[in-house]
CSV table of C-alpha atoms in Angstrom, one decimal:
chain,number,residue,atom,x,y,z
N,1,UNK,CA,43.3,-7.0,88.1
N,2,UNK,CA,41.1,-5.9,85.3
N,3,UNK,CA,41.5,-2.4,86.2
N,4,UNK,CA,45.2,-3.1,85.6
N,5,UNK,CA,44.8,-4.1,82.7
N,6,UNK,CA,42.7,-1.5,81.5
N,7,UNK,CA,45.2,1.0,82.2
N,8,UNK,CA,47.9,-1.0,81.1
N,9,UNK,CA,45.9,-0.9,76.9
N,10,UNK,CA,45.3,2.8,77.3
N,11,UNK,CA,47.6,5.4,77.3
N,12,UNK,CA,48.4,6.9,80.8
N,13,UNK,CA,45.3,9.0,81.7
N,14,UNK,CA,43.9,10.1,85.0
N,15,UNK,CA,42.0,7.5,86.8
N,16,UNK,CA,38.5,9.3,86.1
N,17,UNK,CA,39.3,9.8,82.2
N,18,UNK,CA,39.5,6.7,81.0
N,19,UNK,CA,36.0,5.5,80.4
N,20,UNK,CA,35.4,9.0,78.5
N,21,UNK,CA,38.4,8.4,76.1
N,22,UNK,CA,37.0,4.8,75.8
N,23,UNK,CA,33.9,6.3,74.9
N,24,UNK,CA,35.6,8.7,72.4
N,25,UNK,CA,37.5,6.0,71.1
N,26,UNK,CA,34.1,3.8,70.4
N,27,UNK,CA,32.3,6.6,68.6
N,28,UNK,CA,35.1,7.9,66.2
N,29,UNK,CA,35.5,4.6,64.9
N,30,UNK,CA,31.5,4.2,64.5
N,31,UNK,CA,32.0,7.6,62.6
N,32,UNK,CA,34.8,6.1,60.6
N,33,UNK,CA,32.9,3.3,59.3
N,34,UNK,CA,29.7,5.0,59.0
N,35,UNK,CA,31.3,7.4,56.7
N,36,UNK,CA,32.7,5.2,54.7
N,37,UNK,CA,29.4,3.2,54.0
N,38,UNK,CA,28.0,6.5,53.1
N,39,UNK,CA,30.9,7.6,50.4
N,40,UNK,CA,29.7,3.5,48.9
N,41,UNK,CA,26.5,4.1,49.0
N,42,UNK,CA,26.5,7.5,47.4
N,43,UNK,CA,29.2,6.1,44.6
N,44,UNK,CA,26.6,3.0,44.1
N,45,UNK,CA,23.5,5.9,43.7
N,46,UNK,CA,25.6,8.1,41.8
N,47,UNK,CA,26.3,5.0,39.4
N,48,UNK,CA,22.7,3.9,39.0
N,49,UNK,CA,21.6,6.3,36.9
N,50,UNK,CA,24.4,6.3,33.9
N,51,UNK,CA,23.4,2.6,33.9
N,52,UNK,CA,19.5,2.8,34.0
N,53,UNK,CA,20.3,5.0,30.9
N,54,UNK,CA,22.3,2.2,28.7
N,55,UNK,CA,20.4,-0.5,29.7
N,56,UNK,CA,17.5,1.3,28.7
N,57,UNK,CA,19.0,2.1,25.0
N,58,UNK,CA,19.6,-1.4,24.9
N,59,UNK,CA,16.4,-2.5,25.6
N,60,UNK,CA,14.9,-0.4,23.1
N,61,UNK,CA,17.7,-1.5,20.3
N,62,UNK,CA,16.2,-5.1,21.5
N,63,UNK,CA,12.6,-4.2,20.6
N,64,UNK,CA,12.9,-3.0,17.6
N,65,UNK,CA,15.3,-4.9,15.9
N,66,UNK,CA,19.0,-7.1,16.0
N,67,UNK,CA,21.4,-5.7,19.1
N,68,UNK,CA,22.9,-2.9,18.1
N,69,UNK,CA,26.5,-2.2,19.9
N,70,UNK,CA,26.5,2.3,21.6
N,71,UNK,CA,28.1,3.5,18.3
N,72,UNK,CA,25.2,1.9,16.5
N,73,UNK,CA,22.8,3.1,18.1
N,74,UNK,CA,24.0,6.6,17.9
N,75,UNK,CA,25.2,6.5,13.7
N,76,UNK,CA,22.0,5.7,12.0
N,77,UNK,CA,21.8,4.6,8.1
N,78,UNK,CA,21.5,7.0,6.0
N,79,UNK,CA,18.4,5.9,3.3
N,80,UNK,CA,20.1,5.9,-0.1
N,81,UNK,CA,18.5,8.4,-2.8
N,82,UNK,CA,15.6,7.2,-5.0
N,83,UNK,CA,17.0,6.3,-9.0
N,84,UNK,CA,15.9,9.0,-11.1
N,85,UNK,CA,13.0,7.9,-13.3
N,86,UNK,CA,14.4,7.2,-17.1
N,87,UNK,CA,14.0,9.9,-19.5
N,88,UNK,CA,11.7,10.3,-22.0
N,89,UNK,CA,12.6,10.0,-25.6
N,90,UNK,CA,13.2,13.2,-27.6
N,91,UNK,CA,10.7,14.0,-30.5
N,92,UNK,CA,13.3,13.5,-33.0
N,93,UNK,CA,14.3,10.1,-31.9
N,94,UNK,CA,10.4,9.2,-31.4
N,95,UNK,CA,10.1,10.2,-35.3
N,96,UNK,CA,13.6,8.7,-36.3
N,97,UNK,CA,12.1,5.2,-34.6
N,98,UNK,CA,8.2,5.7,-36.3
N,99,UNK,CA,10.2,6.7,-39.9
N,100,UNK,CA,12.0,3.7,-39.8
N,101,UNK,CA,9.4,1.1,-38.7
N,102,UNK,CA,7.7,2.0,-41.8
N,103,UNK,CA,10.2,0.6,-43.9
N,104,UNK,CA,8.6,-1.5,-46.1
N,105,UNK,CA,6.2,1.1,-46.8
N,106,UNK,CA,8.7,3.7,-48.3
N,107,UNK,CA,10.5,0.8,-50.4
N,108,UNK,CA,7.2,-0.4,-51.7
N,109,UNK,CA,6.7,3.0,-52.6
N,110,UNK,CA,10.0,3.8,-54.0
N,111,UNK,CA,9.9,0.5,-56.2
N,112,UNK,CA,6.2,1.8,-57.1
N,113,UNK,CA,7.4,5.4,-58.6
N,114,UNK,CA,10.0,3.3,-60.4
N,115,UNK,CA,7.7,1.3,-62.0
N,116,UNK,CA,5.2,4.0,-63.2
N,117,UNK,CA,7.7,7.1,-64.1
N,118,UNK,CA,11.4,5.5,-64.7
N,119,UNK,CA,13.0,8.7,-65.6
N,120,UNK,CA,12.6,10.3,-61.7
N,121,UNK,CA,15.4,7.6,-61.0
N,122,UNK,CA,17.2,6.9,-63.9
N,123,UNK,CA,19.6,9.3,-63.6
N,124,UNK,CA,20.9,7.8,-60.3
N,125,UNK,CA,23.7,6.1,-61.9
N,126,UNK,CA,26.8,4.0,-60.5
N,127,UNK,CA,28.8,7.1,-59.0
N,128,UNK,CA,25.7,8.0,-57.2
N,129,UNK,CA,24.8,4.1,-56.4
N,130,UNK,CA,28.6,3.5,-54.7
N,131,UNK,CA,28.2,6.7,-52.8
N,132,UNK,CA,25.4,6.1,-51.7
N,133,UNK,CA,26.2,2.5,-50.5
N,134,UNK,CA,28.9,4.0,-48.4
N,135,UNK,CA,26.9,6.6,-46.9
N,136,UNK,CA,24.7,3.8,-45.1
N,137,UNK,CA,27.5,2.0,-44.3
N,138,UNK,CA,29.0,5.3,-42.5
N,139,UNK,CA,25.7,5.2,-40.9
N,140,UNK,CA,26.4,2.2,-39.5
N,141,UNK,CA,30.0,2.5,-39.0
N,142,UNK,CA,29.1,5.2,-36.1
N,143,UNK,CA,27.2,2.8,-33.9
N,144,UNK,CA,29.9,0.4,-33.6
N,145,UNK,CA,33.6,0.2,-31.7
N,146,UNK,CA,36.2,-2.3,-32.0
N,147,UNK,CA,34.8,-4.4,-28.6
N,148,UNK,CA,31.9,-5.3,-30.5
N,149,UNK,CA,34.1,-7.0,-34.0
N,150,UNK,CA,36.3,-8.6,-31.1
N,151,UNK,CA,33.5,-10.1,-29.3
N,152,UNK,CA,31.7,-11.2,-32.5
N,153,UNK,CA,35.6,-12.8,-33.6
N,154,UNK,CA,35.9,-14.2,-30.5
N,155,UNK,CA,33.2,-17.0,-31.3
N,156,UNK,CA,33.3,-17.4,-35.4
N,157,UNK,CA,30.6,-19.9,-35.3
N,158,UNK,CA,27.7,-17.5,-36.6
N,159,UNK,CA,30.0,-16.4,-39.3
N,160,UNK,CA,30.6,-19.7,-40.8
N,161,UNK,CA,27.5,-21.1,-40.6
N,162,UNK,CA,26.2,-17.8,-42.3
N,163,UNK,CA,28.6,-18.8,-45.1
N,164,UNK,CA,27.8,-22.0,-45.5
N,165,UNK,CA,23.8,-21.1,-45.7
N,166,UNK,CA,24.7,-18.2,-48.4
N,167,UNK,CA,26.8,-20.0,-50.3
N,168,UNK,CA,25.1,-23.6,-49.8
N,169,UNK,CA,21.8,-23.4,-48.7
N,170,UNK,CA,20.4,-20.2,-51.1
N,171,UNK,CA,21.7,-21.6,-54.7
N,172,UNK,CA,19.4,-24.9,-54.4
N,173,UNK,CA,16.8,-23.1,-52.8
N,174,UNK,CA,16.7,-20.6,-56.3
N,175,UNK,CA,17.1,-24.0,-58.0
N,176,UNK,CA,14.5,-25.6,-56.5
N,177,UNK,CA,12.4,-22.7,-56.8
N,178,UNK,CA,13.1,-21.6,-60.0
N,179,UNK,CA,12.0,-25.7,-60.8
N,180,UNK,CA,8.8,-25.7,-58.8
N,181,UNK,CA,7.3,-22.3,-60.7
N,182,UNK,CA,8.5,-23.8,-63.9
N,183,UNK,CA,9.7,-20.5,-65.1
N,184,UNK,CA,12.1,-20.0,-68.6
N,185,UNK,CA,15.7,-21.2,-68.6
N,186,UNK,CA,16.7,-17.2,-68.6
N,187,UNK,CA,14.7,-16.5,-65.7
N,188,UNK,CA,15.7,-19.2,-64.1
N,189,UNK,CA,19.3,-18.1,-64.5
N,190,UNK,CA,18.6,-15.0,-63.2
N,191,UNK,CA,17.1,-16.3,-59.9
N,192,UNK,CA,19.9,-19.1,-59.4
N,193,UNK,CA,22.5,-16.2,-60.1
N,194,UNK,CA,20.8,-14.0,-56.9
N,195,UNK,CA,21.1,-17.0,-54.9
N,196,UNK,CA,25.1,-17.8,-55.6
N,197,UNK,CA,25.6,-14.1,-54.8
N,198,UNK,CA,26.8,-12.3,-51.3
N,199,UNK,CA,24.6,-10.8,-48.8
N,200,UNK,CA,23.7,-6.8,-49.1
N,201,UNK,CA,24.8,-4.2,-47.7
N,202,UNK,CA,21.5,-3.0,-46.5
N,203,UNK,CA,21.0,-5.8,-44.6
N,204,UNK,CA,23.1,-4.0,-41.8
N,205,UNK,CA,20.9,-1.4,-42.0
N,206,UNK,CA,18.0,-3.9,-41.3
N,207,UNK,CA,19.6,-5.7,-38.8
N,208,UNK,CA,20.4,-2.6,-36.7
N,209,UNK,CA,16.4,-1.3,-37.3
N,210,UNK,CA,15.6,-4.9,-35.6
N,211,UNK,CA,17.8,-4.3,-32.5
N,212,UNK,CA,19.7,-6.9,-33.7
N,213,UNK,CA,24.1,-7.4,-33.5
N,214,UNK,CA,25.2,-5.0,-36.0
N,215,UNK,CA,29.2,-6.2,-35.8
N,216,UNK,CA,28.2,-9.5,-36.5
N,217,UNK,CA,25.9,-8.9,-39.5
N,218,UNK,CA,28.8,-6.6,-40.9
N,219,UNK,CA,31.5,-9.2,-40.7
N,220,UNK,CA,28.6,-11.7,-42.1
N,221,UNK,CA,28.5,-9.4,-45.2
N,222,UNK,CA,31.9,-8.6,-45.4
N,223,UNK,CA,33.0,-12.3,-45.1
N,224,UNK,CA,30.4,-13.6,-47.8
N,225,UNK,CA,31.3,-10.3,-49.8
N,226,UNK,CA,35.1,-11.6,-49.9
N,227,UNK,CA,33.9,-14.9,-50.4
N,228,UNK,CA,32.0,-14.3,-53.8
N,229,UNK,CA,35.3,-14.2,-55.5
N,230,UNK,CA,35.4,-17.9,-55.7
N,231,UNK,CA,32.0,-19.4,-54.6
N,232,UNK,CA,29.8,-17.4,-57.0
N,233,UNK,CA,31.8,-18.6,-60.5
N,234,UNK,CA,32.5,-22.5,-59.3
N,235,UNK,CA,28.6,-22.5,-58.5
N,236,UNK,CA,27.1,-20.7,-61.2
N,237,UNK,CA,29.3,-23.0,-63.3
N,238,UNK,CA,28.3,-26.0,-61.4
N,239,UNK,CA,24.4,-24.9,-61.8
N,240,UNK,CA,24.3,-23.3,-64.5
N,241,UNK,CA,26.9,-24.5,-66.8
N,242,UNK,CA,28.2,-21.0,-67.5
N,243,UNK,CA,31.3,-19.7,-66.1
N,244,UNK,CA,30.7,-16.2,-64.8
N,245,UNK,CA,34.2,-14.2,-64.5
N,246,UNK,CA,34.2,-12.0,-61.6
N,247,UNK,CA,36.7,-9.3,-61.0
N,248,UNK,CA,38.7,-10.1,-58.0
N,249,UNK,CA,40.2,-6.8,-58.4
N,250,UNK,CA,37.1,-5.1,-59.0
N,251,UNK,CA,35.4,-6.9,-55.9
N,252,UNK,CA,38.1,-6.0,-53.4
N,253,UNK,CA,38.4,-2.0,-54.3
N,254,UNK,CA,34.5,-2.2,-54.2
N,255,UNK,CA,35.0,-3.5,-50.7
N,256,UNK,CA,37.1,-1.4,-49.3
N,257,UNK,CA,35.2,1.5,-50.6
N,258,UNK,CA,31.9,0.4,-49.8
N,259,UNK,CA,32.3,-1.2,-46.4
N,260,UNK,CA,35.3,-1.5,-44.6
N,261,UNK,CA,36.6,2.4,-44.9
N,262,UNK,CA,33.0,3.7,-43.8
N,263,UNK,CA,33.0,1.4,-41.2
N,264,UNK,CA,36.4,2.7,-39.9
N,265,UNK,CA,35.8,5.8,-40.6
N,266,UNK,CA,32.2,5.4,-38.5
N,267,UNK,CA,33.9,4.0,-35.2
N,268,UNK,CA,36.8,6.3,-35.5
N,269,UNK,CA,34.7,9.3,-35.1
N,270,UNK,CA,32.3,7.2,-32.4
N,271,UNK,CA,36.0,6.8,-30.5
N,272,UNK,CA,37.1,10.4,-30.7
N,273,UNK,CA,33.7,12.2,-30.4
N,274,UNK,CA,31.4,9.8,-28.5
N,275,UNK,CA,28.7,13.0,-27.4
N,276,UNK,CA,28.3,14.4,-30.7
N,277,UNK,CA,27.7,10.8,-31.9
N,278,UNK,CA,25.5,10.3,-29.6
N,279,UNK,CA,23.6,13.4,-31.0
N,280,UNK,CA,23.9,12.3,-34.5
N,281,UNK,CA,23.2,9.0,-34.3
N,282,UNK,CA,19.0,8.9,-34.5
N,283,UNK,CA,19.4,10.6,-37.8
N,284,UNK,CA,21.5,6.9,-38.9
N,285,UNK,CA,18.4,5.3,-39.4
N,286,UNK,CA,16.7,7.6,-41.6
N,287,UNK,CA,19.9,8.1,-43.8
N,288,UNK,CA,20.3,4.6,-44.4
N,289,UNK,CA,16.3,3.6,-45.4
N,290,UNK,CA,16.9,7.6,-47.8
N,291,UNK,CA,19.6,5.2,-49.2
N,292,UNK,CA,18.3,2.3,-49.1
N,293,UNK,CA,15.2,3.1,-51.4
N,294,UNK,CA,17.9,5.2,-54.0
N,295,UNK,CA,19.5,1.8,-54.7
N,296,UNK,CA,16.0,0.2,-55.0
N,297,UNK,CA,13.8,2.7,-57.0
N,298,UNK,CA,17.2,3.1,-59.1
N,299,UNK,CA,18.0,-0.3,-60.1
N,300,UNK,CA,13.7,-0.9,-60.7
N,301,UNK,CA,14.3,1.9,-63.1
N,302,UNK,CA,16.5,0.7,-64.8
N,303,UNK,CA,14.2,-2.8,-66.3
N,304,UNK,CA,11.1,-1.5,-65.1
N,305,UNK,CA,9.4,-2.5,-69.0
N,306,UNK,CA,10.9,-6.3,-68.2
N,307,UNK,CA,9.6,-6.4,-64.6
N,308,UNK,CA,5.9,-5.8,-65.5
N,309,UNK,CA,6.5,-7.9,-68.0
N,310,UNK,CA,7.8,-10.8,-66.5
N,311,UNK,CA,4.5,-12.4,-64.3
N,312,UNK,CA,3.4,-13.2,-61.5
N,313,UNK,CA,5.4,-16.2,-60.9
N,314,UNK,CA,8.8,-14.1,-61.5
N,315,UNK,CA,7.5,-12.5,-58.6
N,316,UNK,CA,6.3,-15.2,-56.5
N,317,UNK,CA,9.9,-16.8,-57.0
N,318,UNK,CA,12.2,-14.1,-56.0
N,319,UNK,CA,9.6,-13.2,-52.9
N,320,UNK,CA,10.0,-17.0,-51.8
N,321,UNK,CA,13.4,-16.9,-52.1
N,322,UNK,CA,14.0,-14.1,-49.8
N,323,UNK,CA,11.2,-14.9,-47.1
N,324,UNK,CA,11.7,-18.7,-46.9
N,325,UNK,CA,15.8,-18.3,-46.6
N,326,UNK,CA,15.6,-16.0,-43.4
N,327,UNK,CA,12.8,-18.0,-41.9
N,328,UNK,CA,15.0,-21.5,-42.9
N,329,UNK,CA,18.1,-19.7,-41.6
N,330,UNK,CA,15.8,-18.2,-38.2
N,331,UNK,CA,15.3,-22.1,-37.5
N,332,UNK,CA,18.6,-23.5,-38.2
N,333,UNK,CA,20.3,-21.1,-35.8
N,334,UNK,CA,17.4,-20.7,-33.2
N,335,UNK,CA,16.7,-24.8,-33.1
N,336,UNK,CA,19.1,-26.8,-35.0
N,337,UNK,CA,22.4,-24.9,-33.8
N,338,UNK,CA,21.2,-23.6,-30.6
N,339,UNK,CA,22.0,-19.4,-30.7
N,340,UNK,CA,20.3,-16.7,-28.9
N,341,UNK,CA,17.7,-15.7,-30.4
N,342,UNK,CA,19.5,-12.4,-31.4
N,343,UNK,CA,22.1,-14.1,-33.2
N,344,UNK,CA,19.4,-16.1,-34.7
N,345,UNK,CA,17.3,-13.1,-36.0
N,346,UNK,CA,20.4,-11.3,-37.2
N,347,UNK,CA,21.3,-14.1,-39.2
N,348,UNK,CA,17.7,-14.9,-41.1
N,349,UNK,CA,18.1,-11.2,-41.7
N,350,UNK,CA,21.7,-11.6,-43.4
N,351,UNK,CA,20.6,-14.7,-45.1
N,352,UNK,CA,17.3,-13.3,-46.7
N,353,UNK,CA,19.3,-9.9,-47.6
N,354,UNK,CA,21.1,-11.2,-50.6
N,355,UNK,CA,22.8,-8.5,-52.8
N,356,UNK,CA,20.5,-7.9,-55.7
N,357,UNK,CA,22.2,-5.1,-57.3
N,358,UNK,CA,25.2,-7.1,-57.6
N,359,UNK,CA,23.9,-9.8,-59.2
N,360,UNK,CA,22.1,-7.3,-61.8
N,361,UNK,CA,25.8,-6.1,-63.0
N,362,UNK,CA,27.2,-10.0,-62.7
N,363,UNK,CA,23.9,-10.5,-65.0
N,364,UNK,CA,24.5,-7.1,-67.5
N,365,UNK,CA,27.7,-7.8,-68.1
N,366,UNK,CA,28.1,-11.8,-68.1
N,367,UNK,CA,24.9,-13.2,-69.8
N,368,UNK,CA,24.4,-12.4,-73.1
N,369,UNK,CA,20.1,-12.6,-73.1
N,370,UNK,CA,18.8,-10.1,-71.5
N,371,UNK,CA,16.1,-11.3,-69.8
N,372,UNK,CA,18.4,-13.1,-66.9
N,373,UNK,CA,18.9,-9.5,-65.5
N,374,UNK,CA,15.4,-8.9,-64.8
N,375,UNK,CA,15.1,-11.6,-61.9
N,376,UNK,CA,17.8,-9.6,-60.3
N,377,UNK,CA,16.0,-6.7,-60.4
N,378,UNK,CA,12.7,-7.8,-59.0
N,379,UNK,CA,14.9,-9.2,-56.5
N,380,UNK,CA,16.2,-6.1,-55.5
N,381,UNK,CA,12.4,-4.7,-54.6
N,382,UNK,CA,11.8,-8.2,-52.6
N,383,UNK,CA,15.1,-8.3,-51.4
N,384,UNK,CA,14.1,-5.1,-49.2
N,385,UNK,CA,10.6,-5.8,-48.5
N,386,UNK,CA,11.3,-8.9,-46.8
N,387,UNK,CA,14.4,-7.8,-45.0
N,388,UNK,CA,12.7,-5.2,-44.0
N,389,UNK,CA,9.3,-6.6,-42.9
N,390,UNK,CA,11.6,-9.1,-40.7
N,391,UNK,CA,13.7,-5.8,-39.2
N,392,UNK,CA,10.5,-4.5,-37.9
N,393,UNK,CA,8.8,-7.6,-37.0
N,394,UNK,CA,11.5,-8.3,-34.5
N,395,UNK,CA,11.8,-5.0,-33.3
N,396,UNK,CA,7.9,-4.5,-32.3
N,397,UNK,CA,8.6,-8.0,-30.7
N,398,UNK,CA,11.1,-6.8,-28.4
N,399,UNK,CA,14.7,-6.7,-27.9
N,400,UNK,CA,15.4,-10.4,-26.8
N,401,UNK,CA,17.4,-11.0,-23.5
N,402,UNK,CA,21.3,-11.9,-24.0
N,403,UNK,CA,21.3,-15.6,-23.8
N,404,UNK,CA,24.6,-17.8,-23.3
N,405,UNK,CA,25.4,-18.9,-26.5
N,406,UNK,CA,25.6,-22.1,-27.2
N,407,UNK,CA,27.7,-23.7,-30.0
N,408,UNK,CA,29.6,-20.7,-30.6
């Protein structure tokens, strides 16, 4: 019976063949499935390596640092170039900033030759004096574009409390002054006529030797300058008992000529030619102190007999006036108000900077004795020694940080 049913599973063979075909049958399938273990295996070896190789890269990227995903690994960082070091200053603009910082030296100096040999500036008259007045406000004019008078607009704070401390603060100060050094009721006009007067044009020029904010110490001046229309007859009569006329008209066309179209004319050409500005604009300082020491030396010629005559405490007066107003004003802004310190330096600056030449015409032609023009003109030398010494002080103490303001 098993041979039956051996035969009856395999095909029909002969008798003696079927154990060979069995056999036959055995090893092909032994074959089969050794050959397909071997096509596994060699798959599984052929895989190995390409996976040795990214685990490896992967346990690098671990030992050095975060993982890193392939297309990190293969796109390093580039390192970013090194800033290029600053560059030094040109020896122009190393002699424009060393000409400048001596300052007070040159309108000590200038004041000096005025004093000893009046005819070398006599003949610098007022066509000269209004030109020259322009020419440093050109000067300044270039450094400046409309962004900064919109920012210095944008918080009017500094600008009215510069009024109110040029029209306020500096009459009772001369006053008070005038009262302490018990000096003659002409001199004492004099002095009490500088006070109740505008700030100078040159304090622009001192403000921007300092580092300070040019656009606000222009619109200071100008604002004060536009204000003298009124303030500087109601207090001189309120002081002084005598009503000084001033010439609206006069004051205005002065104005214009004098600051606002050599302002505009200044950022006009900073607007349309910024590089040859650029270029032009170390020369600015030295133009301005040129001018600045004109106007002095000239209007020192002028009275120069009355000004050596006058005393010590003429001199002592009209110094204290000018040095205690911008440290007064400093301390007001700085402390009492709360401004950034370069607010508060541009302002004791403005404040101390009164316009002494002014108040030597008001004086000429408004006051009959002629001894209350003479304050005005020693005014004019302290006037620029102080606002000077202050420009340079605060530059060689740095250029403050930009604080927040506060109170603007």
């Amino acid at each position: 019976s098993c041979a039956i049913t051996e035969s009856a599973s395999l095909p029909s063979l002969p008798g003696q063949m079927v154990p060979t075909a069995r056999l036959t049958l055995v090893l092909a399938l032994a074959v089969a499935s050794s050959g397909h273990a071997m096509r596994t295996g060699t798959a599984r070896h052929l895989r190995r390596p390409a996976l040795g190789a990214r685990a490896a890269r992967l346990s690098r990227a671990k030992s050095t640092g975060p993982q890193l995903s392939d297309a990190s690994l293969q796109a390093e960082p580039t390192p970013a170039p090194a800033p290029a070091p600053p560059r030094a200053p040109s020896k122009f603009v190393q002699f424009s900033d060393g000409f400048s910082s001596l300052f007070p030296l040159w309108t000590v100096l200038s004041a000096g030759l005025a004093l000893t040999v009046p005819a070398c500036l006599t003949w610098f008259t007022t066509g000269y004096f209004t030109a020259a007045l322009a020419l440093l406000m050109l000067s300044m004019g270039i450094t400046l574009t409309p962004q900064d008078f919109k920012r210095v607009l944008s918080r009017p704070g500094p600008v009215g409390l510069g009024f109110l401390l040029c029209y306020g603060m500096m009459p009772l100060l001369a006053l008070s002054i005038a009262k302490l050094l018990a000096l003659p009721p002409a001199l004492t006009a004099g002095l009490v006529l500088i006070g109740c007067i505008n700030g100078g044009q040159a304090s622009n020029l001192c403000t921007y030797i300092a580092r300070g904010d040019v656009a606000l110490s222009v619109i200071m001046t100008t604002s004060t300058t536009i204000g003298v229309l009124f303030m500087t007859p109601l207090l001189c009569q309120w002081l002084l008992g005598t009503m000084v006329p001033v010439d609206a008209v006069g004051i205005a066309k002065s104005t214009f000529q004098v600051v606002l179209a050599p302002i505009g004319a200044g950022m006009t050409l900073n607007k349309f030619f910024p590089k040859s500005v650029k270029q032009v604009e170390p020369v600015c300082p030295i133009v301005g102190v040129l001018m600045t020491c004109l106007l002095v030396g000239s209007s020192v010629a002028q009275v120069a007999g009355p000004i050596l005559n006058a005393g010590l405490p003429l001199q002592v007066g009209a110094a204290l006036l000018h040095a205690v107003g911008g440290l007064l004003s400093y301390g007001l802004f700085k402390f009492g108000a709360g401004y950034d310190e370069t607010t508060s330096r541009t302002t004791a600056i403005e404040t101390s900077m009164k316009s002494s030449a002014f108040g030597f015409l008001l004086a000429k032609l408004h006051f009959g004795e002629y001894l209350v023009r003479v304050p005005a003109a020693v005014s004019v030398v302290w006037m620029a020694v102080i606002g000077s010494s202050l420009a340079v002080l605060f530059r060689f103490l740095g250029t403050p940080g930009k604080d927040k303001l506060s109170g603007a």
